[in-house]
């Protein structure tokens, strides 16, 4: 042949290649290529064999089903062969039209004959299974294998909880149920999370998870993997009058107690099939399990019989697939991206591949651990997944196709953008650039976030402009956006064009060359009066997402109040909690952030929330004594205990009467907490503080004083470890321990390098020696009391430290 194409050779090669993939897929449950690629090979072979039937060998994969059964399992000869189904490759309406047309032709229906009735189901993406019930009892479960002979996996199938071991109702002598074993998305995720935790291998996808679990030799392993089942047809039956339709069979199986998927319809004609395909395509992402298409079946069993079978598939059924959500491609490079909070995310640059309906050129690798866990390397062949709108991700590597010399990925210890060193907090998966706002990448991302649609919604301020504005230093912080002039923007564009060597775009009809800049300035100006929630979200405070920003805006009503609210007070707002409250406090503790907010709000720039209001009326009610107790920072008084305390005594009474037994015995607080409370009340100025808060509660709530006002400094012994030894002059060992713990310290039994102090009394023994050896500070009871007394007296709003101390003296 002129072009060197030899169909005989090609067919041979395709057969060998398909065999190889069948083995990897069916026998080893670890495919080397994506289904789409496999299907392409299979179609090509079909086409060659169709063009020249002489090339069709009896052992061609087109003439057979699946793969050989594994020798580890007992073989099961199927009473009726388990076939495959023909796949329509047209993902659009064409697939449904072609099937309906074929059925009508083969049934020899006249053009004006009424539409054919079909049963349409989902095509579950799992593993085909034949369940044999004899007199209602499950006696055998077998895989499809090569269609003739499967594997006996009864032990493993018995572990599927939703499958009845005994059928409901009056069961026939023999009933073989055909269906799919699959793994639900949530079970898959939960299993993988647990496996990761145990340091075990994770499952690549639910399909492989199901297939791999069923073909475990150890039924305990299968039992540990959460599997599910849906029936879709029958094998052999004895002693049963078959229903007249396929839909009738499914209903009957459901009545026997076998799981049958509810997403099925009886419909008529090509239109009905098209509608079902479209409907399922839209619902696909929300289904709790994976499907790879829908299946159409002629509903009437009589008509099914009339059509019969060809080699490996019935003529009366077809699979109409959806575009694959997974594909294989190669990794061209692994780059890292720096996000708004400095988080460094590895990203795989990929050879372009069509998946999930779009061309994908990169996929997130999440973080360093993920890259390691999946061991993705440059040059690797990887399986990429893109489902719905989610960011494409690399699900796994085809290790067999790794080129020699491919090197494992290593995260550099400096930021690729600013060169600052990177840090990874213990217990965190994320590596961050420590450059903060001096890192250009972080600045760019912060500004992009600020301008985003759900934040300040600055029209026209896309990635390209932000990059240039930052790069050429027209914008450093977000406030600078509002200082930009037309001159700045045009100059920036000119500099960028000169540097990039781009010819300025030719003037489009009706567009002046400055139109874009005017539009951008108009977009910036139009963003000046956002809602408070948007502004708060836009600031990019860690953990403050859209809904948290809304809560803050709702309850507090002004950015000033959000800034001044003490963290424990924020923490009692609905759905905020300690982490978020701490993040907000951290944000405003940074000088630069305060300055940025001040700048934005200054009259010259004129960004101002359009909806400031007084604190929500309910705030005063909500901040009952429970919350105020929590705010006051009494040691050991967790929010829950604060609630218990508030249930029996308000702050004014407590300030007046102190911890007295009859008053507090109803609170149900542990003795050590009561002791800590009593102790706290003895502390300098605490009673006075409580009384003052009680007297001025409404005022305080309205003003939401600065954080420093209501909060004691960190407990004096926070994080310090003590060891007690010998007999102290006045304190018992338990009392000393309680005091230390109430002040945030820890008492340990033995001296180590980690000990901060050894408190030694009379007749101290070996611990004292050990402390001296290790150079740990040794103190006596008096010194301990000094440490305990170092607690500062909290201030009230507007008070200096001195004034607070003075007030404390007088109380
Ligand atoms: N990636 C690879 O290397 C590789 C190798 C071999 C096969 N494959 C994939 O497997 C497919 C071929 O395998 P197949 O022969 O099992 O065909 P198939 O999976 O495309 O279709 C037949 C199977 O569909 C299942 N099914 C799910 N829902 C059903 C329903 N409602 N009614 C009837 N059957 C239903 C049954 O288990 C049945 O055996 C190929 O299209 C390819 O995508 C991939
Ligand atoms: Zn950096």
XYZ file of N, CA and C in Angstrom, residues 110-334:
675
model
N -42.967 -0.233 9.966
C -43.253 0.774 8.937
C -42.975 2.160 9.503
N -42.711 3.104 8.607
C -42.376 4.455 9.040
C -43.459 5.071 9.914
N -44.709 4.697 9.629
C -45.776 5.331 10.399
C -46.215 4.470 11.599
N -45.469 3.418 11.874
C -45.792 2.599 13.058
C -45.541 3.432 14.311
N -46.291 3.185 15.398
C -46.129 4.003 16.612
C -44.740 3.839 17.226
N -44.355 4.804 18.045
C -43.018 4.746 18.660
C -42.829 3.469 19.482
N -41.600 2.990 19.522
C -41.265 1.772 20.271
C -41.133 2.104 21.755
N -41.562 1.193 22.622
C -41.452 1.440 24.061
C -40.113 0.920 24.596
N -39.451 1.780 25.368
C -38.154 1.413 25.946
C -38.177 1.547 27.457
N -37.288 0.806 28.084
C -36.992 1.057 29.490
C -35.594 1.676 29.510
N -35.464 2.851 30.111
C -34.170 3.539 30.147
C -33.654 3.557 31.582
N -32.375 3.167 31.739
C -31.783 3.076 33.076
C -30.445 3.803 33.097
N -29.854 3.853 34.249
C -28.503 4.407 34.352
C -27.488 3.305 34.048
N -26.338 3.723 33.531
C -25.255 2.753 33.350
C -24.275 2.932 34.508
N -24.400 2.054 35.476
C -23.597 2.141 36.690
C -22.154 1.764 36.383
N -21.235 2.499 36.989
C -19.830 2.246 36.683
C -19.208 1.412 37.789
N -19.344 0.111 37.647
C -18.795 -0.774 38.666
C -18.395 -2.092 38.037
N -18.851 -3.167 38.649
C -18.425 -4.501 38.232
C -19.678 -5.363 38.077
N -19.784 -6.054 36.920
C -20.972 -6.880 36.669
C -20.961 -8.109 37.587
N -22.144 -8.481 38.058
C -22.224 -9.585 39.016
C -23.458 -10.429 38.724
N -23.314 -11.727 38.848
C -24.460 -12.627 38.737
C -24.724 -13.229 40.111
N -25.936 -13.012 40.629
C -26.302 -13.558 41.941
C -27.280 -14.691 41.707
N -26.965 -15.858 42.248
C -27.874 -16.986 42.054
C -28.596 -17.284 43.360
N -29.914 -17.149 43.316
C -30.745 -17.493 44.470
C -31.459 -18.794 44.163
N -31.329 -19.774 45.047
C -32.089 -21.018 44.885
C -33.069 -21.101 46.039
N -34.321 -21.247 45.699
C -35.403 -21.233 46.693
C -35.234 -20.045 47.647
N -34.879 -18.917 47.076
C -34.827 -17.672 47.841
C -33.531 -17.427 48.591
N -32.587 -18.385 48.539
C -31.361 -18.218 49.305
C -30.186 -17.934 48.363
N -29.372 -16.952 48.726
C -28.198 -16.635 47.897
C -27.200 -17.780 47.993
N -26.955 -18.465 46.863
C -26.037 -19.603 46.921
C -24.743 -19.336 46.179
N -24.762 -18.370 45.263
C -23.562 -18.173 44.454
C -23.533 -16.751 43.909
N -22.340 -16.158 43.961
C -22.160 -14.865 43.308
C -20.924 -14.978 42.429
N -21.056 -14.598 41.178
C -19.930 -14.765 40.255
C -19.723 -13.519 39.408
N -18.453 -13.250 39.109
C -18.124 -12.139 38.205
C -18.402 -12.571 36.768
N -18.322 -11.607 35.868
C -18.609 -11.917 34.472
C -17.483 -12.732 33.841
N -16.231 -12.414 34.258
C -15.089 -13.110 33.663
C -15.062 -12.909 32.164
N -14.904 -14.019 31.423
C -14.880 -13.869 29.965
C -16.274 -14.006 29.362
N -17.283 -13.976 30.212
C -18.654 -14.062 29.716
C -19.218 -15.466 29.829
N -18.336 -16.468 29.620
C -18.737 -17.871 29.733
C -18.449 -18.366 31.151
N -17.247 -18.049 31.622
C -16.795 -18.503 32.924
C -16.392 -17.309 33.769
N -16.940 -17.249 34.962
C -16.596 -16.159 35.864
C -15.914 -16.698 37.108
N -15.748 -15.828 38.096
C -15.070 -16.214 39.330
C -16.087 -16.303 40.461
N -15.924 -17.297 41.300
C -16.806 -17.443 42.459
C -16.362 -16.463 43.545
N -17.156 -15.429 43.760
C -16.794 -14.430 44.768
C -17.901 -14.337 45.825
N -18.576 -15.473 46.040
C -19.724 -15.492 46.959
C -19.369 -14.927 48.332
N -18.210 -15.370 48.866
C -17.816 -14.918 50.209
C -17.785 -13.395 50.297
N -17.211 -12.782 49.278
C -17.064 -11.328 49.307
C -18.397 -10.622 49.089
N -19.208 -11.183 48.221
C -20.486 -10.538 47.923
C -21.411 -10.597 49.138
N -21.274 -11.664 49.917
C -22.091 -11.764 51.125
C -21.859 -10.591 52.080
N -20.697 -9.927 51.961
C -20.414 -8.819 52.877
C -21.100 -7.517 52.443
N -21.775 -7.522 51.292
C -22.487 -6.308 50.859
C -23.782 -6.241 51.644
N -23.854 -5.279 52.539
C -24.936 -5.282 53.524
C -26.318 -5.127 52.908
N -26.400 -4.344 51.821
C -27.757 -4.096 51.329
C -28.287 -5.245 50.476
N -27.479 -6.282 50.251
C -27.972 -7.423 49.483
C -28.645 -8.433 50.405
N -29.869 -8.864 50.079
C -30.521 -9.862 50.933
C -29.864 -11.236 50.738
N -29.615 -11.917 51.830
C -29.116 -13.290 51.721
C -30.293 -14.227 51.458
N -31.484 -13.735 51.794
C -32.706 -14.493 51.520
C -33.730 -13.534 50.915
N -34.375 -13.976 49.852
C -35.329 -13.092 49.173
C -36.618 -12.950 49.968
N -37.260 -11.795 49.767
C -38.570 -11.595 50.384
C -39.641 -12.282 49.545
N -40.725 -12.649 50.146
C -41.882 -13.165 49.412
C -41.665 -14.575 48.901
N -42.467 -14.944 47.922
C -42.427 -16.317 47.413
C -41.394 -16.407 46.303
N -40.269 -17.046 46.616
C -39.170 -17.039 45.668
C -39.243 -18.231 44.728
N -38.850 -18.013 43.454
C -38.793 -19.123 42.499
C -37.683 -20.121 42.857
N -37.732 -21.293 42.228
C -36.719 -22.314 42.493
C -35.323 -21.780 42.179
N -35.189 -21.133 41.036
C -33.908 -20.518 40.682
C -34.182 -19.104 40.169
N -33.433 -18.158 40.715
C -33.526 -16.793 40.203
C -32.112 -16.229 40.151
N -31.645 -15.982 38.942
C -30.330 -15.336 38.815
C -30.535 -13.854 38.528
N -29.955 -13.042 39.404
C -30.079 -11.592 39.277
C -28.774 -11.050 38.716
N -28.872 -10.265 37.668
C -27.671 -9.618 37.119
C -27.676 -8.160 37.553
N -26.537 -7.690 37.945
C -26.488 -6.284 38.357
C -25.052 -5.821 38.525
N -24.918 -4.642 39.066
C -23.607 -4.007 39.174
C -23.242 -3.787 40.643
N -22.068 -4.240 41.018
C -21.538 -3.898 42.334
C -20.780 -2.590 42.164
N -21.059 -1.617 43.008
C -20.407 -0.313 42.853
C -20.120 0.270 44.222
N -19.398 1.382 44.209
C -19.050 2.048 45.469
C -19.580 3.476 45.392
N -20.319 3.883 46.405
C -20.855 5.256 46.410
C -19.717 6.278 46.594
N -19.930 7.489 46.067
C -18.901 8.532 46.198
C -18.527 8.773 47.666
N -19.540 8.856 48.531
C -19.230 9.194 49.931
C -18.486 8.043 50.618
N -18.879 6.809 50.292
C -18.157 5.669 50.856
C -16.710 5.632 50.359
N -16.560 5.964 49.080
C -15.227 6.009 48.476
C -14.351 7.039 49.191
N -14.915 8.237 49.374
C -14.151 9.315 50.016
C -13.802 8.940 51.452
N -14.788 8.375 52.154
C -14.553 8.017 53.550
C -13.487 6.909 53.643
N -13.599 5.941 52.744
C -12.626 4.863 52.765
C -11.218 5.407 52.519
N -11.101 6.292 51.520
C -9.784 6.828 51.186
C -9.214 7.695 52.310
N -10.083 8.469 52.947
C -9.603 9.304 54.055
C -9.040 8.410 55.159
N -9.761 7.333 55.457
C -9.301 6.429 56.511
C -8.012 5.725 56.090
N -7.946 5.340 54.817
C -6.748 4.654 54.337
C -5.531 5.579 54.415
N -5.741 6.841 54.046
C -4.650 7.823 54.128
C -4.171 7.929 55.564
N -5.138 7.997 56.468
C -4.806 8.114 57.881
C -3.980 6.920 58.355
N -4.346 5.742 57.890
C -3.606 4.543 58.288
C -2.317 4.375 57.492
N -2.095 5.293 56.540
C -0.898 5.180 55.712
C -0.985 4.057 54.700
N -2.213 3.659 54.343
C -2.388 2.590 53.362
C -2.650 3.156 51.986
N -2.600 2.276 50.995
C -2.824 2.694 49.633
C -4.279 3.104 49.451
N -4.494 4.193 48.723
C -5.873 4.631 48.495
C -6.397 4.055 47.177
N -7.714 4.056 47.012
C -8.329 3.560 45.795
C -8.320 4.659 44.740
N -8.074 4.282 43.484
C -7.957 5.285 42.427
C -9.313 5.904 42.105
N -10.320 5.089 41.925
C -11.667 5.611 41.692
C -12.666 4.559 42.167
N -13.944 4.963 42.270
C -14.924 4.025 42.826
C -15.022 2.718 42.021
N -14.873 2.802 40.697
C -14.988 1.583 39.902
C -13.900 0.581 40.267
N -12.646 1.070 40.261
C -11.560 0.173 40.639
C -11.702 -0.278 42.077
N -12.254 0.613 42.907
C -12.485 0.262 44.311
C -13.429 -0.921 44.404
N -14.521 -0.870 43.641
C -15.508 -1.949 43.696
C -14.913 -3.238 43.140
N -14.282 -3.130 41.961
C -13.754 -4.329 41.323
C -12.651 -4.951 42.178
N -11.773 -4.100 42.684
C -10.661 -4.606 43.489
C -11.132 -5.243 44.787
N -12.193 -4.689 45.371
C -12.664 -5.209 46.650
C -13.317 -6.572 46.482
N -14.102 -6.700 45.413
C -14.814 -7.959 45.198
C -13.829 -9.079 44.894
N -12.706 -8.725 44.286
C -11.773 -9.774 43.918
C -10.616 -9.848 44.913
N -10.950 -9.605 46.180
C -9.997 -9.815 47.267
C -10.084 -11.261 47.695
N -8.952 -11.838 47.986
C -9.005 -13.224 48.443
C -9.479 -13.292 49.883
N -9.245 -12.236 50.620
C -9.621 -12.233 52.020
C -10.954 -11.506 52.186
N -12.014 -12.241 52.517
C -13.327 -11.593 52.615
C -13.366 -10.491 53.662
N -12.437 -10.542 54.628
C -12.441 -9.472 55.632
C -12.091 -8.136 54.994
N -11.199 -8.184 53.987
C -10.844 -6.945 53.296
C -12.045 -6.436 52.517
N -12.728 -7.352 51.834
C -13.921 -6.943 51.102
C -14.937 -6.343 52.064
N -15.067 -6.979 53.227
C -16.062 -6.505 54.194
C -15.735 -5.098 54.680
N -14.431 -4.774 54.710
C -14.036 -3.450 55.209
C -14.280 -2.371 54.164
N -14.614 -2.777 52.958
C -14.830 -1.789 51.902
C -16.315 -1.662 51.637
N -16.820 -0.465 51.737
C -18.265 -0.265 51.626
C -18.749 -0.389 50.179
N -19.481 -1.459 49.874
C -19.961 -1.661 48.513
C -21.480 -1.634 48.455
N -21.991 -1.347 47.269
C -23.440 -1.311 47.067
C -23.773 -2.099 45.801
N -25.048 -2.278 45.537
C -25.469 -3.092 44.407
C -26.750 -2.555 43.798
N -26.840 -2.577 42.451
C -28.096 -2.325 41.752
C -28.330 -3.449 40.746
N -29.548 -3.980 40.724
C -29.886 -5.001 39.736
C -30.319 -4.335 38.444
N -30.006 -4.954 37.304
C -30.494 -4.428 36.025
C -30.996 -5.514 35.078
N -30.999 -6.793 35.525
C -31.488 -7.819 34.610
C -31.479 -9.202 35.236
N -31.679 -10.194 34.392
C -31.805 -11.570 34.852
C -30.805 -12.480 34.172
N -30.464 -13.582 34.853
C -29.784 -14.700 34.218
C -30.783 -15.837 34.118
N -30.363 -17.024 34.547
C -31.278 -18.165 34.470
C -32.403 -18.018 35.503
N -33.616 -18.488 35.121
C -34.690 -18.605 36.112
C -35.361 -19.961 35.938
N -35.855 -20.508 37.035
C -36.654 -21.739 36.985
C -37.823 -21.564 37.933
N -38.973 -22.019 37.473
C -40.146 -21.962 38.333
C -40.649 -20.554 38.538
N -40.497 -19.740 37.537
C -40.985 -18.367 37.663
C -41.617 -17.926 36.352
N -42.792 -17.366 36.397
C -43.411 -16.822 35.199
C -42.859 -15.419 35.003
N -42.128 -15.251 33.919
C -41.502 -13.959 33.676
C -42.554 -12.886 33.442
N -42.326 -11.677 33.967
C -43.179 -10.550 33.576
C -43.052 -10.320 32.070
N -43.940 -9.526 31.510
C -43.937 -9.326 30.054
C -42.923 -8.288 29.611
N -42.451 -7.455 30.578
C -41.549 -6.375 30.179
C -40.303 -6.351 31.059
N -39.304 -5.672 30.540
C -38.079 -5.486 31.319
C -38.374 -4.672 32.577
N -39.188 -3.623 32.423
C -39.535 -2.796 33.590
C -40.248 -3.648 34.632
N -41.067 -4.593 34.151
C -41.764 -5.500 35.072
C -40.789 -6.368 35.838
N -39.712 -6.794 35.176
C -38.685 -7.601 35.854
C -38.038 -6.788 36.976
N -37.704 -5.536 36.661
C -37.037 -4.710 37.681
C -37.963 -4.502 38.880
N -39.236 -4.261 38.616
C -40.187 -4.089 39.719
C -40.246 -5.359 40.567
N -40.284 -6.509 39.877
C -40.370 -7.779 40.606
C -39.127 -7.982 41.478
N -37.946 -7.651 40.925
C -36.712 -7.809 41.701
C -36.743 -6.920 42.934
N -37.250 -5.699 42.747
C -37.352 -4.796 43.897
C -38.272 -5.407 44.947
N -39.363 -6.056 44.494
C -40.279 -6.692 45.447
C -39.605 -7.842 46.204
N -38.658 -8.502 45.566
C -37.917 -9.567 46.252
C -36.924 -9.006 47.272
N -36.800 -7.683 47.304
C -35.881 -7.064 48.270
C -34.501 -6.773 47.707
N -34.356 -6.877 46.383
C -33.066 -6.587 45.742
C -33.014 -5.093 45.420
N -31.881 -4.413 45.688
C -31.813 -2.986 45.361
C -31.911 -2.745 43.849
N -32.839 -1.898 43.466
C -32.989 -1.492 42.069
C -32.991 0.038 42.073
N -32.253 0.635 41.157
C -32.146 2.089 41.158
C -33.463 2.735 40.726
N -33.860 3.764 41.456
C -35.120 4.446 41.157
C -35.060 5.293 39.897
N -33.867 5.693 39.497
C -33.732 6.543 38.312
C -33.921 5.706 37.055
N -35.161 5.325 36.739
C -35.406 4.581 35.506
C -36.772 4.997 34.992
N -36.947 4.962 33.678
C -38.234 5.372 33.121
C -38.668 4.394 32.030
N -39.968 4.326 31.834
C -40.498 3.681 30.629
C -40.829 4.830 29.708
N -40.296 4.789 28.505
C -40.496 5.917 27.612
C -40.660 5.383 26.201
N -40.989 6.276 25.276
C -41.251 5.785 23.924
C -40.529 6.626 22.889
N -40.017 5.946 21.862
C -39.427 6.616 20.716
C -38.108 7.302 21.028
N -37.452 7.784 19.977
C -36.152 8.430 20.116
C -36.249 9.678 20.991
N -37.361 10.395 20.885
C -37.507 11.626 21.676
C -37.423 11.329 23.166
N -38.103 10.262 23.565
C -38.096 9.892 24.979
C -36.688 9.553 25.452
N -35.933 8.840 24.581
C -34.559 8.464 24.945
C -33.681 9.705 25.061
N -33.838 10.616 24.093
C -33.047 11.848 24.100
C -33.309 12.629 25.384
N -34.590 12.716 25.760
C -34.941 13.488 26.955
C -34.317 12.861 28.206
N -34.357 11.515 28.273
C -33.783 10.837 29.442
C -32.267 11.067 29.514
N -31.623 10.924 28.358
C -30.173 11.121 28.290
C -29.803 12.531 28.757
N -30.588 13.509 28.298
C -30.298 14.888 28.673
C -30.524 15.099 30.175
N -31.649 14.585 30.633
C -31.989 14.752 32.053
C -30.901 14.129 32.954
N -30.479 12.916 32.618
C -29.478 12.248 33.454
C -28.136 12.970 33.349
N -27.818 13.454 32.144
C -26.570 14.191 31.961
C -26.489 15.391 32.891
N -27.645 16.050 33.058
C -27.657 17.219 33.944
C -27.580 16.813 35.408
N -28.197 15.679 35.730
C -28.257 15.256 37.134
C -27.003 14.494 37.553
N -26.176 14.146 36.576
C -25.056 13.243 36.833
C -24.182 13.668 38.005
N -23.847 14.974 38.007
C -22.920 15.450 39.038
C -23.517 15.345 40.435
N -24.832 15.304 40.535
C -25.446 15.271 41.858
C -25.794 13.855 42.309
N -25.583 12.870 41.440
C -25.861 11.491 41.849
C -24.835 11.052 42.883
N -25.242 10.220 43.838
C -24.294 9.800 44.880
C -23.341 8.692 44.437
N -23.398 8.310 43.160
C -22.496 7.255 42.679
C -22.124 7.565 41.237
N -21.098 6.868 40.727
C -20.611 7.158 39.381
C -21.400 6.391 38.332
N -21.724 7.067 37.234
C -22.284 6.382 36.073
C -21.468 6.823 34.877
N -21.447 6.009 33.820
C -20.725 6.499 32.649
C -21.662 6.671 31.463
N -22.959 6.568 31.722
C -23.916 6.799 30.659
C -25.276 6.288 31.068
N -26.144 6.107 30.071
C -27.442 5.492 30.342
C -27.563 4.260 29.455
N -28.505 3.393 29.777
C -28.725 2.187 28.979
C -30.179 2.185 28.522
N -30.396 1.954 27.245
C -31.757 1.824 26.712
C -32.010 0.366 26.419
N -33.176 -0.119 26.823
C -33.528 -1.503 26.527
C -34.940 -1.545 25.970
N -35.111 -2.364 24.988
C -36.442 -2.614 24.474
C -37.263 -3.151 25.641
N -38.424 -2.571 25.891
C -39.136 -2.960 27.109
C -39.818 -4.319 26.968
N -40.371 -4.611 25.834
C -41.112 -5.873 25.660
C -40.162 -7.060 25.526
N -40.314 -8.054 26.382
C -39.448 -9.234 26.296
C -39.678 -10.008 25.003
N -40.928 -9.982 24.514
C -41.234 -10.674 23.258
C -40.434 -10.062 22.116
N -40.395 -8.715 22.089
C -39.628 -8.050 21.035
C -38.126 -8.281 21.227
N -37.694 -8.311 22.484
C -36.270 -8.591 22.751
C -35.887 -9.922 22.109
N -36.740 -10.908 22.311
C -36.453 -12.237 21.798
C -36.380 -12.220 20.272
N -37.275 -11.421 19.702
C -37.306 -11.308 18.250
C -35.977 -10.761 17.727
N -35.379 -9.797 18.455
C -34.115 -9.201 17.983
C -32.914 -10.091 18.282
N -32.902 -10.708 19.433
C -31.817 -11.641 19.763
C -30.463 -10.984 19.979
N -29.412 -11.781 19.743
C -28.057 -11.366 20.110
C -27.116 -11.389 18.927
N -26.083 -10.591 18.956
C -24.919 -10.855 18.120
C -23.799 -11.268 19.062
N -22.628 -11.551 18.516
C -21.569 -12.204 19.282
C -21.499 -11.849 20.760
N -21.204 -10.578 21.054
C -20.930 -10.261 22.455
C -21.984 -9.370 23.088
N -23.088 -9.120 22.378
C -24.066 -8.177 22.920
C -25.474 -8.423 22.370
N -26.468 -8.058 23.174
C -27.839 -8.156 22.656
C -28.097 -7.044 21.650
N -29.019 -7.293 20.723
C -29.386 -6.248 19.763
C -30.405 -5.283 20.349
N -31.032 -5.708 21.443
C -32.155 -4.916 21.973
C -31.752 -3.915 23.059
N -30.439 -3.816 23.297
C -29.999 -2.860 24.326
C -28.795 -2.085 23.819
N -28.618 -0.897 24.341
C -27.447 -0.119 23.974
C -27.052 0.772 25.145
N -25.738 1.027 25.234
C -25.265 1.994 26.227
C -25.027 3.314 25.518
N -25.600 4.385 26.058
C -25.379 5.714 25.498
C -24.548 6.481 26.521
N -23.288 6.648 26.210
C -22.361 7.172 27.220
C -22.377 8.693 27.303
N -21.719 9.202 28.334
C -21.456 10.633 28.467
C -19.976 10.845 28.206
N -19.605 12.103 27.909
C -18.167 12.348 27.745
C -17.425 11.896 29.004
N -16.298 11.247 28.800
C -15.546 10.717 29.931
C -15.112 11.837 30.859
N -15.115 11.561 32.151
C -14.640 12.542 33.123
C -13.185 12.284 33.474
N -12.674 11.179 32.947
C -11.263 10.887 33.201
C -10.560 10.629 31.877
N -9.306 11.039 31.797
C -8.527 10.788 30.594
C -7.068 10.662 31.005
N -6.268 10.060 30.142
C -4.843 10.014 30.454
C -4.100 11.026 29.599
N -3.039 11.555 30.170
C -2.192 12.482 29.427
C -0.828 12.468 30.109
N 0.093 13.300 29.614
C 1.415 13.289 30.250
C 1.697 14.614 30.957
N 2.524 14.527 31.972
C 2.904 15.709 32.746
C 4.103 16.365 32.072
N 3.917 17.608 31.623
C 5.023 18.309 30.956
C 5.923 18.985 31.986
N 5.322 19.449 33.055
C 6.100 20.140 34.094
C 5.281 20.181 35.368
N 5.961 20.340 36.485
C 5.243 20.602 37.734
C 5.687 21.979 38.212
